[in-house]
Coordinates of C-alpha atoms in Angstrom, one line a residue:
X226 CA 19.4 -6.9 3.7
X227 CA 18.5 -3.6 1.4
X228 CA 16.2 -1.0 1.9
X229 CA 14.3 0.3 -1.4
X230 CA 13.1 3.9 -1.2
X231 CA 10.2 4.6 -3.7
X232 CA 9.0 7.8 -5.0
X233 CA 6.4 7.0 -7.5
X234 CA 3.3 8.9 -9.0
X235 CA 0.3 8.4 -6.6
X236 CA -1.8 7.1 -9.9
X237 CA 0.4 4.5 -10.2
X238 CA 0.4 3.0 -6.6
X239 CA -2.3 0.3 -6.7
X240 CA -0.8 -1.0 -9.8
X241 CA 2.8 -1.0 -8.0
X242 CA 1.2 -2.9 -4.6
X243 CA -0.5 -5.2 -6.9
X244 CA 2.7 -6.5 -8.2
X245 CA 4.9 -6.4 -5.7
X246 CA 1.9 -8.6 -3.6
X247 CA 2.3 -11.0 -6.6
X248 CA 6.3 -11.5 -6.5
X249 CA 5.5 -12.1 -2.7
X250 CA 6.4 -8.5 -0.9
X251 CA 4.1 -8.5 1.4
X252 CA 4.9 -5.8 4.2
X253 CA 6.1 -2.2 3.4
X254 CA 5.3 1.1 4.3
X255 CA 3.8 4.4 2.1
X256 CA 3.7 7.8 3.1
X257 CA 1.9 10.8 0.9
X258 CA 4.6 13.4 -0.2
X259 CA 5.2 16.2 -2.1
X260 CA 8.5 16.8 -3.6
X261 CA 10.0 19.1 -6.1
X262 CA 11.2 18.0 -9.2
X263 CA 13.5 19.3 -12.4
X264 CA 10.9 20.0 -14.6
X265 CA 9.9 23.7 -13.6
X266 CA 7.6 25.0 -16.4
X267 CA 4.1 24.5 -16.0
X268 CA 1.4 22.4 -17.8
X269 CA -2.2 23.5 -19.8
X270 CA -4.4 21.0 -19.2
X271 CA -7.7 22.0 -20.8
X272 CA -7.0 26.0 -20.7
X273 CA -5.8 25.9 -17.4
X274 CA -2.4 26.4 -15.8
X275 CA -1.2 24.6 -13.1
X276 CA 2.4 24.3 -11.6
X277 CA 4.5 21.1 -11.5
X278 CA 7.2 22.3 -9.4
X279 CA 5.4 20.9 -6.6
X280 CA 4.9 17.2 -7.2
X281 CA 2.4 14.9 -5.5
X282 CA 3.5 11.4 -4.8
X283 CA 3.7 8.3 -2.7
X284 CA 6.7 7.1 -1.1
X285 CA 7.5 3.7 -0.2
X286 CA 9.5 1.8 2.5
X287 CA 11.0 -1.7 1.7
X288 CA 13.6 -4.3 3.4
X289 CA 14.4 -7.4 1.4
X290 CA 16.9 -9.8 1.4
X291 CA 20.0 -8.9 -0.4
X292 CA 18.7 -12.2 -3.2
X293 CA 14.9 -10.3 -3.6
X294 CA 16.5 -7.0 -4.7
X295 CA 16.6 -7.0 -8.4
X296 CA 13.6 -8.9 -8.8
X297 CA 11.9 -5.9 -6.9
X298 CA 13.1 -3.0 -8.0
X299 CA 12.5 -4.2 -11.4
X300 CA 8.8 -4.9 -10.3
X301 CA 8.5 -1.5 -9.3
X302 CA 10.1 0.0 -12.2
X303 CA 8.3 -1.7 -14.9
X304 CA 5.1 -1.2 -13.1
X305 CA 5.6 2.5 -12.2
X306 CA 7.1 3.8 -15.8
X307 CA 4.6 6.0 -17.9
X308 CA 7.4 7.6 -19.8
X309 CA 6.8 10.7 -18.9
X310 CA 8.6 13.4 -16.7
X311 CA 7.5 12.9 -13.6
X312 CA 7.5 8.9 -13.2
X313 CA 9.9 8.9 -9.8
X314 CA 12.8 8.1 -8.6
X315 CA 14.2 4.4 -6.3
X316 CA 16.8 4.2 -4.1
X317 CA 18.5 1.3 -2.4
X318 CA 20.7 1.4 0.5
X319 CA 21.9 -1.3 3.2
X320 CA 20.3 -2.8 6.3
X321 CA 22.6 -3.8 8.9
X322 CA 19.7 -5.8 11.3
X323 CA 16.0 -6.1 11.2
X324 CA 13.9 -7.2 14.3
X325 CA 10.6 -8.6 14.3
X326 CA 9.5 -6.8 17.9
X327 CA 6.5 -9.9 18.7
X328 CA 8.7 -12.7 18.0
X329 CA 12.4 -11.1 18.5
X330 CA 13.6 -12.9 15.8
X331 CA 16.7 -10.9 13.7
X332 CA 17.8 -10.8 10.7
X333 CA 16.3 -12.7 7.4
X334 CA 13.5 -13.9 9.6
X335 CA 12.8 -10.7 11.5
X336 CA 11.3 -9.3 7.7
X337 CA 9.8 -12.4 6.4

């Protein structure tokens, strides 16, 4: 099993859950964050300043099966790119055991 660790731009979150519903991920978890990112000069958007060093996103929680990982980090990142700084960051790591606490099932059927 793998864990996928999103950091995506909070505009682009519906659009993300939208298609990862459609290639059949249906449970993860989000969380509001902010984080801080290379870019550190600021932007002018219509005459005023504003600071980008403290980012606003939405981070996400996945476990797959070890077969479901390319298909789903490639759903993410085609649905989350805007090509511009700022479009996040995904991270996979290993799962040694998942449990499904009402049922007690393990493993592969503990997350489906």
């Amino acid at each position: 099993m793998k864990k996928i660790e999103a950091i995506i731009r909070k505009s682009k979150f519906d659009d993300v859950k939208k298609a990862l519903h459609q290639i059949g991920v249906n449970f993860f978890s989000y969380w509001d964050v902010t984080g801080v990112g290379n870019e550190k000069e600021g932007h002018v958007y219509r005459g005023i300043s504003y600071s980008t060093s403290d980012i606003q996103r939405r981070y996400l929680s996945i476990v797959i099966s070890d077969d479901f990982l390319e298909t789903t980090v490639n759903t993410i990142l085609e649905t989350a790119y805007s090509g511009n700084v700022g479009d996040g960051k995904i991270f996979v790591s290993e799962v040694l055991e998942a449990y499904r606490i009402r049922t007690k099932e393990s493993g592969k059927a503990g997350i489906n």
